[in-house]
């Protein structure tokens, strides 16, 4: 294998050393995909990949979602660069991307172009590993539960101001109900939770809130998480189907600018 790989934590994350040229070989990209599924997050330190090559690599790993400019979506809180910047503040809380879709995105490639002075680390939590490690009694308790995911709820959690405009946007994205435990075709199971998980169907509000908090606290324990402190030029890839993520808060005017390419989903929630 032409990839040099080093595990970052037992349960999550590998650092991969390879040149862009190597990564763009289809057989190498196939190895990257396999490693991504096994490890949840891959870190390519100081790769310095161009936008074109990032989209090309994404196309070898999966199917590129058409968004942003030619597959490059700018993650920034500067609303001159991204008209949807405000809602990205929601990314300061633990989340999965695409819980308002039936088929959530498979993953994303994210490269660091401009960093913030403070904050702006990206954290990942492996919900496959966290599910696996749950006590059997909890696995039994949650086996058949379903959870309502609400975009508006996640925006409220992030403290984003309710105005007629934001409210119209929030309400244009309907709630979705998904199984809390997602059995994948691979045979593995992950937990579908995050700041968008508004309530567990059939439980009274306090029991629902307590259970969601208990599971969030479990998944985001140190032993299931990896924190990436960025250097300009780093590229990360994460498997969104079994990894939660968040950014640590950074200032609106920090100039932080990440270029994201998103991989289309391949498997529906249960
Ligand atoms: C995202 C996201 C976190 C970050 O791109 O979906 O949540 O650190 N990004 O920018
Ligand atoms: Mn995100």
PDB file of C-alpha atoms and ligand atoms in Angstrom:
ATOM      1  CA  UNK A   1       0.000   0.000   0.000  1.00  0.00           C
ATOM      2  CA  UNK A   2       1.365   3.392  -0.948  1.00  0.00           C
ATOM      3  CA  UNK A   3      -0.311   5.107   1.989  1.00  0.00           C
ATOM      4  CA  UNK A   4       1.535   5.772   5.215  1.00  0.00           C
ATOM      5  CA  UNK A   5      -1.076   5.449   7.979  1.00  0.00           C
ATOM      6  CA  UNK A   6      -0.919   6.198  11.705  1.00  0.00           C
ATOM      7  CA  UNK A   7      -3.896   5.794  14.042  1.00  0.00           C
ATOM      8  CA  UNK A   8      -4.721   8.903  16.075  1.00  0.00           C
ATOM      9  CA  UNK A   9      -6.958   7.338  18.748  1.00  0.00           C
ATOM     10  CA  UNK A  10      -7.952   3.703  19.339  1.00  0.00           C
ATOM     11  CA  UNK A  11     -11.540   4.201  18.281  1.00  0.00           C
ATOM     12  CA  UNK A  12     -11.287   7.016  15.741  1.00  0.00           C
ATOM     13  CA  UNK A  13      -9.049   8.809  13.286  1.00  0.00           C
ATOM     14  CA  UNK A  14      -6.007   8.032  11.183  1.00  0.00           C
ATOM     15  CA  UNK A  15      -3.364  10.310   9.814  1.00  0.00           C
ATOM     16  CA  UNK A  16      -2.493   9.545   6.201  1.00  0.00           C
ATOM     17  CA  UNK A  17       0.694  10.678   4.515  1.00  0.00           C
ATOM     18  CA  UNK A  18       0.483  10.608   0.733  1.00  0.00           C
ATOM     19  CA  UNK A  19       0.981  13.026  -2.138  1.00  0.00           C
ATOM     20  CA  UNK A  20      -1.985  14.432  -4.060  1.00  0.00           C
ATOM     21  CA  UNK A  21      -0.667  12.608  -7.118  1.00  0.00           C
ATOM     22  CA  UNK A  22      -0.780   9.262  -5.270  1.00  0.00           C
ATOM     23  CA  UNK A  23      -4.255   9.932  -3.859  1.00  0.00           C
ATOM     24  CA  UNK A  24      -5.628  10.578  -7.335  1.00  0.00           C
ATOM     25  CA  UNK A  25      -4.803   7.037  -8.460  1.00  0.00           C
ATOM     26  CA  UNK A  26      -8.120   5.162  -8.465  1.00  0.00           C
ATOM     27  CA  UNK A  27      -6.696   2.157  -6.583  1.00  0.00           C
ATOM     28  CA  UNK A  28      -5.278   4.442  -3.890  1.00  0.00           C
ATOM     29  CA  UNK A  29      -8.548   6.397  -3.609  1.00  0.00           C
ATOM     30  CA  UNK A  30     -10.313   3.036  -3.128  1.00  0.00           C
ATOM     31  CA  UNK A  31      -7.961   2.285  -0.203  1.00  0.00           C
ATOM     32  CA  UNK A  32      -8.709   5.722   1.220  1.00  0.00           C
ATOM     33  CA  UNK A  33     -12.413   4.966   1.094  1.00  0.00           C
ATOM     34  CA  UNK A  34     -11.959   1.664   2.891  1.00  0.00           C
ATOM     35  CA  UNK A  35      -9.812   3.283   5.558  1.00  0.00           C
ATOM     36  CA  UNK A  36     -12.375   6.069   5.967  1.00  0.00           C
ATOM     37  CA  UNK A  37     -15.129   3.559   6.705  1.00  0.00           C
ATOM     38  CA  UNK A  38     -12.898   1.733   9.207  1.00  0.00           C
ATOM     39  CA  UNK A  39     -11.531   4.787  11.003  1.00  0.00           C
ATOM     40  CA  UNK A  40     -14.313   7.421  10.717  1.00  0.00           C
ATOM     41  CA  UNK A  41     -11.972  10.351  10.099  1.00  0.00           C
ATOM     42  CA  UNK A  42      -8.839  10.686   7.986  1.00  0.00           C
ATOM     43  CA  UNK A  43      -6.355  13.523   8.384  1.00  0.00           C
ATOM     44  CA  UNK A  44      -4.013  14.519   5.562  1.00  0.00           C
ATOM     45  CA  UNK A  45      -1.610  16.990   7.158  1.00  0.00           C
ATOM     46  CA  UNK A  46      -0.483  19.963   5.026  1.00  0.00           C
ATOM     47  CA  UNK A  47      -1.698  18.298   1.839  1.00  0.00           C
ATOM     48  CA  UNK A  48      -2.275  21.662   0.164  1.00  0.00           C
ATOM     49  CA  UNK A  49      -4.721  20.182  -2.342  1.00  0.00           C
ATOM     50  CA  UNK A  50      -6.217  22.474  -5.011  1.00  0.00           C
ATOM     51  CA  UNK A  51      -9.994  22.829  -5.325  1.00  0.00           C
ATOM     52  CA  UNK A  52      -9.976  20.942  -8.624  1.00  0.00           C
ATOM     53  CA  UNK A  53      -8.010  18.028  -7.185  1.00  0.00           C
ATOM     54  CA  UNK A  54     -10.181  17.932  -4.061  1.00  0.00           C
ATOM     55  CA  UNK A  55     -13.290  17.530  -6.235  1.00  0.00           C
ATOM     56  CA  UNK A  56     -11.468  14.964  -8.384  1.00  0.00           C
ATOM     57  CA  UNK A  57     -10.468  12.933  -5.309  1.00  0.00           C
ATOM     58  CA  UNK A  58     -14.016  13.154  -3.931  1.00  0.00           C
ATOM     59  CA  UNK A  59     -15.295  11.748  -7.235  1.00  0.00           C
ATOM     60  CA  UNK A  60     -12.983   8.745  -6.845  1.00  0.00           C
ATOM     61  CA  UNK A  61     -14.173   8.090  -3.274  1.00  0.00           C
ATOM     62  CA  UNK A  62     -17.884   8.594  -3.917  1.00  0.00           C
ATOM     63  CA  UNK A  63     -20.302  10.822  -5.813  1.00  0.00           C
ATOM     64  CA  UNK A  64     -19.767  14.572  -5.524  1.00  0.00           C
ATOM     65  CA  UNK A  65     -22.795  16.607  -4.432  1.00  0.00           C
ATOM     66  CA  UNK A  66     -23.329  19.656  -6.579  1.00  0.00           C
ATOM     67  CA  UNK A  67     -23.074  22.576  -4.223  1.00  0.00           C
ATOM     68  CA  UNK A  68     -21.148  25.817  -3.969  1.00  0.00           C
ATOM     69  CA  UNK A  69     -18.880  26.578  -6.881  1.00  0.00           C
ATOM     70  CA  UNK A  70     -18.075  23.456  -8.910  1.00  0.00           C
ATOM     71  CA  UNK A  71     -18.327  21.199  -5.895  1.00  0.00           C
ATOM     72  CA  UNK A  72     -16.533  23.551  -3.470  1.00  0.00           C
ATOM     73  CA  UNK A  73     -18.757  24.877  -0.676  1.00  0.00           C
ATOM     74  CA  UNK A  74     -17.153  27.598   1.418  1.00  0.00           C
ATOM     75  CA  UNK A  75     -17.469  27.068   5.166  1.00  0.00           C
ATOM     76  CA  UNK A  76     -17.158  30.529   6.667  1.00  0.00           C
ATOM     77  CA  UNK A  77     -19.117  32.798   8.964  1.00  0.00           C
ATOM     78  CA  UNK A  78     -18.490  35.693   6.579  1.00  0.00           C
ATOM     79  CA  UNK A  79     -21.806  36.214   4.830  1.00  0.00           C
ATOM     80  CA  UNK A  80     -20.142  37.991   1.925  1.00  0.00           C
ATOM     81  CA  UNK A  81     -18.528  34.659   1.012  1.00  0.00           C
ATOM     82  CA  UNK A  82     -21.475  32.415   1.844  1.00  0.00           C
ATOM     83  CA  UNK A  83     -25.046  33.645   1.918  1.00  0.00           C
ATOM     84  CA  UNK A  84     -25.937  30.866   4.397  1.00  0.00           C
ATOM     85  CA  UNK A  85     -23.127  31.762   6.772  1.00  0.00           C
ATOM     86  CA  UNK A  86     -25.383  32.444   9.745  1.00  0.00           C
ATOM     87  CA  UNK A  87     -26.754  28.946   9.970  1.00  0.00           C
ATOM     88  CA  UNK A  88     -23.209  27.542  10.042  1.00  0.00           C
ATOM     89  CA  UNK A  89     -23.094  28.766  13.646  1.00  0.00           C
ATOM     90  CA  UNK A  90     -25.150  25.644  14.220  1.00  0.00           C
ATOM     91  CA  UNK A  91     -21.943  23.702  13.507  1.00  0.00           C
ATOM     92  CA  UNK A  92     -20.600  24.732  16.937  1.00  0.00           C
ATOM     93  CA  UNK A  93     -22.813  22.015  18.422  1.00  0.00           C
ATOM     94  CA  UNK A  94     -22.356  18.278  17.879  1.00  0.00           C
ATOM     95  CA  UNK A  95     -24.227  17.241  14.746  1.00  0.00           C
ATOM     96  CA  UNK A  96     -24.502  14.971  11.752  1.00  0.00           C
ATOM     97  CA  UNK A  97     -24.953  16.536   8.336  1.00  0.00           C
ATOM     98  CA  UNK A  98     -28.202  15.853   6.496  1.00  0.00           C
ATOM     99  CA  UNK A  99     -30.535  14.493   9.164  1.00  0.00           C
ATOM    100  CA  UNK A 100     -33.295  16.434   7.390  1.00  0.00           C
ATOM    101  CA  UNK A 101     -32.857  14.092   4.398  1.00  0.00           C
ATOM    102  CA  UNK A 102     -33.905  10.466   4.083  1.00  0.00           C
ATOM    103  CA  UNK A 103     -30.467   9.598   2.725  1.00  0.00           C
ATOM    104  CA  UNK A 104     -27.837  11.623   4.582  1.00  0.00           C
ATOM    105  CA  UNK A 105     -24.558  12.564   2.942  1.00  0.00           C
ATOM    106  CA  UNK A 106     -21.928   9.829   3.095  1.00  0.00           C
ATOM    107  CA  UNK A 107     -19.133  12.158   4.086  1.00  0.00           C
ATOM    108  CA  UNK A 108     -17.196  15.320   3.399  1.00  0.00           C
ATOM    109  CA  UNK A 109     -13.711  16.473   2.480  1.00  0.00           C
ATOM    110  CA  UNK A 110     -12.709  19.687   4.240  1.00  0.00           C
ATOM    111  CA  UNK A 111      -9.530  21.658   3.719  1.00  0.00           C
ATOM    112  CA  UNK A 112      -8.208  24.531   5.750  1.00  0.00           C
ATOM    113  CA  UNK A 113      -7.533  27.738   3.784  1.00  0.00           C
ATOM    114  CA  UNK A 114      -7.685  30.485   6.419  1.00  0.00           C
ATOM    115  CA  UNK A 115      -7.711  29.676  10.145  1.00  0.00           C
ATOM    116  CA  UNK A 116      -9.140  31.610  13.068  1.00  0.00           C
ATOM    117  CA  UNK A 117      -6.860  32.994  15.760  1.00  0.00           C
ATOM    118  CA  UNK A 118      -8.979  31.357  18.436  1.00  0.00           C
ATOM    119  CA  UNK A 119     -11.303  28.354  18.346  1.00  0.00           C
ATOM    120  CA  UNK A 120     -12.091  26.710  15.038  1.00  0.00           C
ATOM    121  CA  UNK A 121     -10.833  23.228  15.938  1.00  0.00           C
ATOM    122  CA  UNK A 122     -12.947  20.443  14.469  1.00  0.00           C
ATOM    123  CA  UNK A 123     -14.030  17.615  16.767  1.00  0.00           C
ATOM    124  CA  UNK A 124     -15.287  14.191  15.726  1.00  0.00           C
ATOM    125  CA  UNK A 125     -17.025  11.460  17.742  1.00  0.00           C
ATOM    126  CA  UNK A 126     -17.377   7.882  16.518  1.00  0.00           C
ATOM    127  CA  UNK A 127     -20.967   6.759  17.083  1.00  0.00           C
ATOM    128  CA  UNK A 128     -20.283   3.266  15.717  1.00  0.00           C
ATOM    129  CA  UNK A 129     -17.701   2.674  18.433  1.00  0.00           C
ATOM    130  CA  UNK A 130     -19.846   4.423  21.041  1.00  0.00           C
ATOM    131  CA  UNK A 131     -22.874   2.259  20.208  1.00  0.00           C
ATOM    132  CA  UNK A 132     -20.772  -0.907  20.308  1.00  0.00           C
ATOM    133  CA  UNK A 133     -19.476  -0.031  23.788  1.00  0.00           C
ATOM    134  CA  UNK A 134     -22.927   0.696  25.308  1.00  0.00           C
ATOM    135  CA  UNK A 135     -24.043  -1.548  28.175  1.00  0.00           C
ATOM    136  CA  UNK A 136     -26.406  -4.255  26.903  1.00  0.00           C
ATOM    137  CA  UNK A 137     -29.246  -2.838  29.038  1.00  0.00           C
ATOM    138  CA  UNK A 138     -29.010   0.481  27.182  1.00  0.00           C
ATOM    139  CA  UNK A 139     -28.820  -1.269  23.804  1.00  0.00           C
ATOM    140  CA  UNK A 140     -32.034  -3.115  24.703  1.00  0.00           C
ATOM    141  CA  UNK A 141     -33.715   0.055  25.962  1.00  0.00           C
ATOM    142  CA  UNK A 142     -33.061   2.057  22.795  1.00  0.00           C
ATOM    143  CA  UNK A 143     -33.362  -0.734  20.211  1.00  0.00           C
ATOM    144  CA  UNK A 144     -36.731   0.320  18.804  1.00  0.00           C
ATOM    145  CA  UNK A 145     -36.785   4.032  19.599  1.00  0.00           C
ATOM    146  CA  UNK A 146     -37.301   6.718  16.980  1.00  0.00           C
ATOM    147  CA  UNK A 147     -36.171  10.331  17.175  1.00  0.00           C
ATOM    148  CA  UNK A 148     -37.568  13.503  15.616  1.00  0.00           C
ATOM    149  CA  UNK A 149     -34.850  15.656  14.034  1.00  0.00           C
ATOM    150  CA  UNK A 150     -35.689  19.326  13.701  1.00  0.00           C
ATOM    151  CA  UNK A 151     -33.711  21.989  11.882  1.00  0.00           C
ATOM    152  CA  UNK A 152     -35.495  24.748  13.809  1.00  0.00           C
ATOM    153  CA  UNK A 153     -34.619  23.036  17.109  1.00  0.00           C
ATOM    154  CA  UNK A 154     -30.928  22.891  16.162  1.00  0.00           C
ATOM    155  CA  UNK A 155     -30.946  26.585  15.239  1.00  0.00           C
ATOM    156  CA  UNK A 156     -32.555  27.463  18.582  1.00  0.00           C
ATOM    157  CA  UNK A 157     -29.944  25.350  20.371  1.00  0.00           C
ATOM    158  CA  UNK A 158     -27.244  27.339  18.581  1.00  0.00           C
ATOM    159  CA  UNK A 159     -28.792  30.589  19.790  1.00  0.00           C
ATOM    160  CA  UNK A 160     -29.449  31.863  16.280  1.00  0.00           C
ATOM    161  CA  UNK A 161     -31.856  34.755  16.364  1.00  0.00           C
ATOM    162  CA  UNK A 162     -35.443  34.103  15.385  1.00  0.00           C
ATOM    163  CA  UNK A 163     -36.491  36.673  12.773  1.00  0.00           C
ATOM    164  CA  UNK A 164     -39.205  36.424  10.106  1.00  0.00           C
ATOM    165  CA  UNK A 165     -36.484  35.533   7.570  1.00  0.00           C
ATOM    166  CA  UNK A 166     -34.662  32.911   9.661  1.00  0.00           C
ATOM    167  CA  UNK A 167     -37.957  31.437  10.788  1.00  0.00           C
ATOM    168  CA  UNK A 168     -39.195  31.112   7.209  1.00  0.00           C
ATOM    169  CA  UNK A 169     -35.953  29.304   6.332  1.00  0.00           C
ATOM    170  CA  UNK A 170     -36.146  26.979   9.359  1.00  0.00           C
ATOM    171  CA  UNK A 171     -39.743  26.085   8.724  1.00  0.00           C
ATOM    172  CA  UNK A 172     -39.055  25.333   5.065  1.00  0.00           C
ATOM    173  CA  UNK A 173     -37.086  22.274   6.219  1.00  0.00           C
ATOM    174  CA  UNK A 174     -39.544  19.686   7.533  1.00  0.00           C
ATOM    175  CA  UNK A 175     -38.831  17.536  10.608  1.00  0.00           C
ATOM    176  CA  UNK A 176     -37.713  13.965   9.983  1.00  0.00           C
ATOM    177  CA  UNK A 177     -38.093  10.919  12.182  1.00  0.00           C
ATOM    178  CA  UNK A 178     -35.297   8.334  12.112  1.00  0.00           C
ATOM    179  CA  UNK A 179     -34.462   5.204  14.083  1.00  0.00           C
ATOM    180  CA  UNK A 180     -32.121   6.100  16.956  1.00  0.00           C
ATOM    181  CA  UNK A 181     -30.042   3.012  16.213  1.00  0.00           C
ATOM    182  CA  UNK A 182     -29.199   2.829  12.528  1.00  0.00           C
ATOM    183  CA  UNK A 183     -28.390  -0.700  11.306  1.00  0.00           C
ATOM    184  CA  UNK A 184     -26.196  -0.413   8.226  1.00  0.00           C
ATOM    185  CA  UNK A 185     -25.927  -2.839   5.306  1.00  0.00           C
ATOM    186  CA  UNK A 186     -22.403  -3.516   6.532  1.00  0.00           C
ATOM    187  CA  UNK A 187     -23.868  -5.043   9.700  1.00  0.00           C
ATOM    188  CA  UNK A 188     -22.532  -2.233  11.905  1.00  0.00           C
ATOM    189  CA  UNK A 189     -24.806   0.061  13.913  1.00  0.00           C
ATOM    190  CA  UNK A 190     -24.436   3.766  14.631  1.00  0.00           C
ATOM    191  CA  UNK A 191     -26.432   6.207  16.734  1.00  0.00           C
ATOM    192  CA  UNK A 192     -28.384   8.970  14.986  1.00  0.00           C
ATOM    193  CA  UNK A 193     -28.243  11.858  17.418  1.00  0.00           C
ATOM    194  CA  UNK A 194     -26.937  15.426  17.678  1.00  0.00           C
ATOM    195  CA  UNK A 195     -28.150  18.954  18.355  1.00  0.00           C
ATOM    196  CA  UNK A 196     -30.952  18.388  15.820  1.00  0.00           C
ATOM    197  CA  UNK A 197     -32.419  15.459  17.815  1.00  0.00           C
ATOM    198  CA  UNK A 198     -35.394  17.256  19.337  1.00  0.00           C
ATOM    199  CA  UNK A 199     -37.301  14.402  21.023  1.00  0.00           C
ATOM    200  CA  UNK A 200     -37.728  10.670  21.291  1.00  0.00           C
ATOM    201  CA  UNK A 201     -41.099   9.513  19.970  1.00  0.00           C
ATOM    202  CA  UNK A 202     -43.393   8.171  22.692  1.00  0.00           C
ATOM    203  CA  UNK A 203     -41.400   9.350  25.718  1.00  0.00           C
ATOM    204  CA  UNK A 204     -42.515  12.176  27.947  1.00  0.00           C
ATOM    205  CA  UNK A 205     -40.467  15.363  27.432  1.00  0.00           C
ATOM    206  CA  UNK A 206     -38.269  15.059  30.517  1.00  0.00           C
ATOM    207  CA  UNK A 207     -37.487  11.366  29.935  1.00  0.00           C
ATOM    208  CA  UNK A 208     -36.769  12.101  26.284  1.00  0.00           C
ATOM    209  CA  UNK A 209     -34.443  15.006  27.096  1.00  0.00           C
ATOM    210  CA  UNK A 210     -32.625  12.973  29.770  1.00  0.00           C
ATOM    211  CA  UNK A 211     -32.086  10.011  27.432  1.00  0.00           C
ATOM    212  CA  UNK A 212     -30.818  12.190  24.567  1.00  0.00           C
ATOM    213  CA  UNK A 213     -28.438  13.969  26.945  1.00  0.00           C
ATOM    214  CA  UNK A 214     -27.182  10.675  28.381  1.00  0.00           C
ATOM    215  CA  UNK A 215     -26.462   9.333  24.894  1.00  0.00           C
ATOM    216  CA  UNK A 216     -24.793  12.565  23.752  1.00  0.00           C
ATOM    217  CA  UNK A 217     -22.586  12.537  26.849  1.00  0.00           C
ATOM    218  CA  UNK A 218     -21.709   8.905  26.108  1.00  0.00           C
ATOM    219  CA  UNK A 219     -20.826   9.387  22.443  1.00  0.00           C
ATOM    220  CA  UNK A 220     -18.774  12.526  23.045  1.00  0.00           C
ATOM    221  CA  UNK A 221     -16.577  10.995  25.748  1.00  0.00           C
ATOM    222  CA  UNK A 222     -12.873  11.566  25.235  1.00  0.00           C
ATOM    223  CA  UNK A 223     -12.324   7.909  24.292  1.00  0.00           C
ATOM    224  CA  UNK A 224     -14.580   8.114  21.213  1.00  0.00           C
ATOM    225  CA  UNK A 225     -13.464  11.555  20.010  1.00  0.00           C
ATOM    226  CA  UNK A 226     -10.683  13.183  18.057  1.00  0.00           C
ATOM    227  CA  UNK A 227      -9.964  16.925  18.067  1.00  0.00           C
ATOM    228  CA  UNK A 228      -8.272  18.355  15.003  1.00  0.00           C
ATOM    229  CA  UNK A 229      -6.173  21.473  15.477  1.00  0.00           C
ATOM    230  CA  UNK A 230      -5.722  22.862  12.004  1.00  0.00           C
ATOM    231  CA  UNK A 231      -2.652  23.871  10.079  1.00  0.00           C
ATOM    232  CA  UNK A 232      -3.239  25.655   6.779  1.00  0.00           C
ATOM    233  CA  UNK A 233      -3.345  23.099   3.965  1.00  0.00           C
ATOM    234  CA  UNK A 234      -4.649  20.194   6.098  1.00  0.00           C
ATOM    235  CA  UNK A 235      -7.448  18.156   4.567  1.00  0.00           C
ATOM    236  CA  UNK A 236      -9.873  15.998   6.560  1.00  0.00           C
ATOM    237  CA  UNK A 237     -12.391  13.425   5.369  1.00  0.00           C
ATOM    238  CA  UNK A 238     -15.113  12.068   7.652  1.00  0.00           C
ATOM    239  CA  UNK A 239     -17.719   9.337   7.369  1.00  0.00           C
ATOM    240  CA  UNK A 240     -20.901  11.199   8.251  1.00  0.00           C
ATOM    241  CA  UNK A 241     -22.932   7.987   8.628  1.00  0.00           C
ATOM    242  CA  UNK A 242     -21.247   7.074  11.904  1.00  0.00           C
ATOM    243  CA  UNK A 243     -19.359  10.157  13.050  1.00  0.00           C
ATOM    244  CA  UNK A 244     -20.717  13.280  14.748  1.00  0.00           C
ATOM    245  CA  UNK A 245     -18.751  16.481  14.400  1.00  0.00           C
ATOM    246  CA  UNK A 246     -18.585  20.091  15.545  1.00  0.00           C
ATOM    247  CA  UNK A 247     -16.332  23.134  15.353  1.00  0.00           C
ATOM    248  CA  UNK A 248     -15.204  24.864  18.531  1.00  0.00           C
ATOM    249  CA  UNK A 249     -16.633  28.417  18.465  1.00  0.00           C
ATOM    250  CA  UNK A 250     -14.755  31.046  16.494  1.00  0.00           C
ATOM    251  CA  UNK A 251     -15.486  34.705  15.866  1.00  0.00           C
ATOM    252  CA  UNK A 252     -17.716  35.809  13.004  1.00  0.00           C
ATOM    253  CA  UNK A 253     -15.020  38.174  11.814  1.00  0.00           C
ATOM    254  CA  UNK A 254     -12.141  35.698  12.190  1.00  0.00           C
ATOM    255  CA  UNK A 255     -11.735  35.148   8.452  1.00  0.00           C
ATOM    256  CA  UNK A 256     -11.754  31.335   8.942  1.00  0.00           C
ATOM    257  CA  UNK A 257     -12.307  29.741   5.541  1.00  0.00           C
ATOM    258  CA  UNK A 258     -12.611  26.040   4.823  1.00  0.00           C
ATOM    259  CA  UNK A 259     -13.382  24.472   1.441  1.00  0.00           C
ATOM    260  CA  UNK A 260     -15.768  21.530   1.649  1.00  0.00           C
ATOM    261  CA  UNK A 261     -16.677  18.912  -0.922  1.00  0.00           C
ATOM    262  CA  UNK A 262     -19.601  16.697   0.027  1.00  0.00           C
ATOM    263  CA  UNK A 263     -20.135  13.065  -0.934  1.00  0.00           C
ATOM    264  CA  UNK A 264     -23.703  12.052  -1.787  1.00  0.00           C
ATOM    265  CA  UNK A 265     -25.440   9.652   0.563  1.00  0.00           C
ATOM    266  CA  UNK A 266     -25.560   5.980  -0.313  1.00  0.00           C
ATOM    267  CA  UNK A 267     -27.757   4.496   2.436  1.00  0.00           C
ATOM    268  CA  UNK A 268     -31.065   5.691   3.865  1.00  0.00           C
ATOM    269  CA  UNK A 269     -31.684   6.166   7.578  1.00  0.00           C
ATOM    270  CA  UNK A 270     -33.808   3.456   9.167  1.00  0.00           C
TER     271      UNK A 270
HETATM  272  C1  LIG B   1     -19.258  21.006   8.085  1.00  0.00           C
HETATM  273  C2  LIG B   1     -18.874  21.346   9.462  1.00  0.00           C
HETATM  274  C3  LIG B   1     -17.022  22.022  10.856  1.00  0.00           C
HETATM  275  C4  LIG B   1     -15.856  22.969  10.756  1.00  0.00           C
HETATM  276  O1  LIG B   1     -18.534  21.379   7.159  1.00  0.00           O
HETATM  277  O2  LIG B   1     -20.293  20.328   7.896  1.00  0.00           O
HETATM  278  O3  LIG B   1     -19.608  21.104  10.361  1.00  0.00           O
HETATM  279  O4  LIG B   1     -14.929  22.813  11.562  1.00  0.00           O
HETATM  280  N1  LIG B   1     -17.654  21.894   9.601  1.00  0.00           N
HETATM  281  O5  LIG B   1     -15.895  23.866   9.913  1.00  0.00           O
HETATM  282 MN1  LIG B   2     -21.342  19.806   9.612  1.00  0.00          MN
END
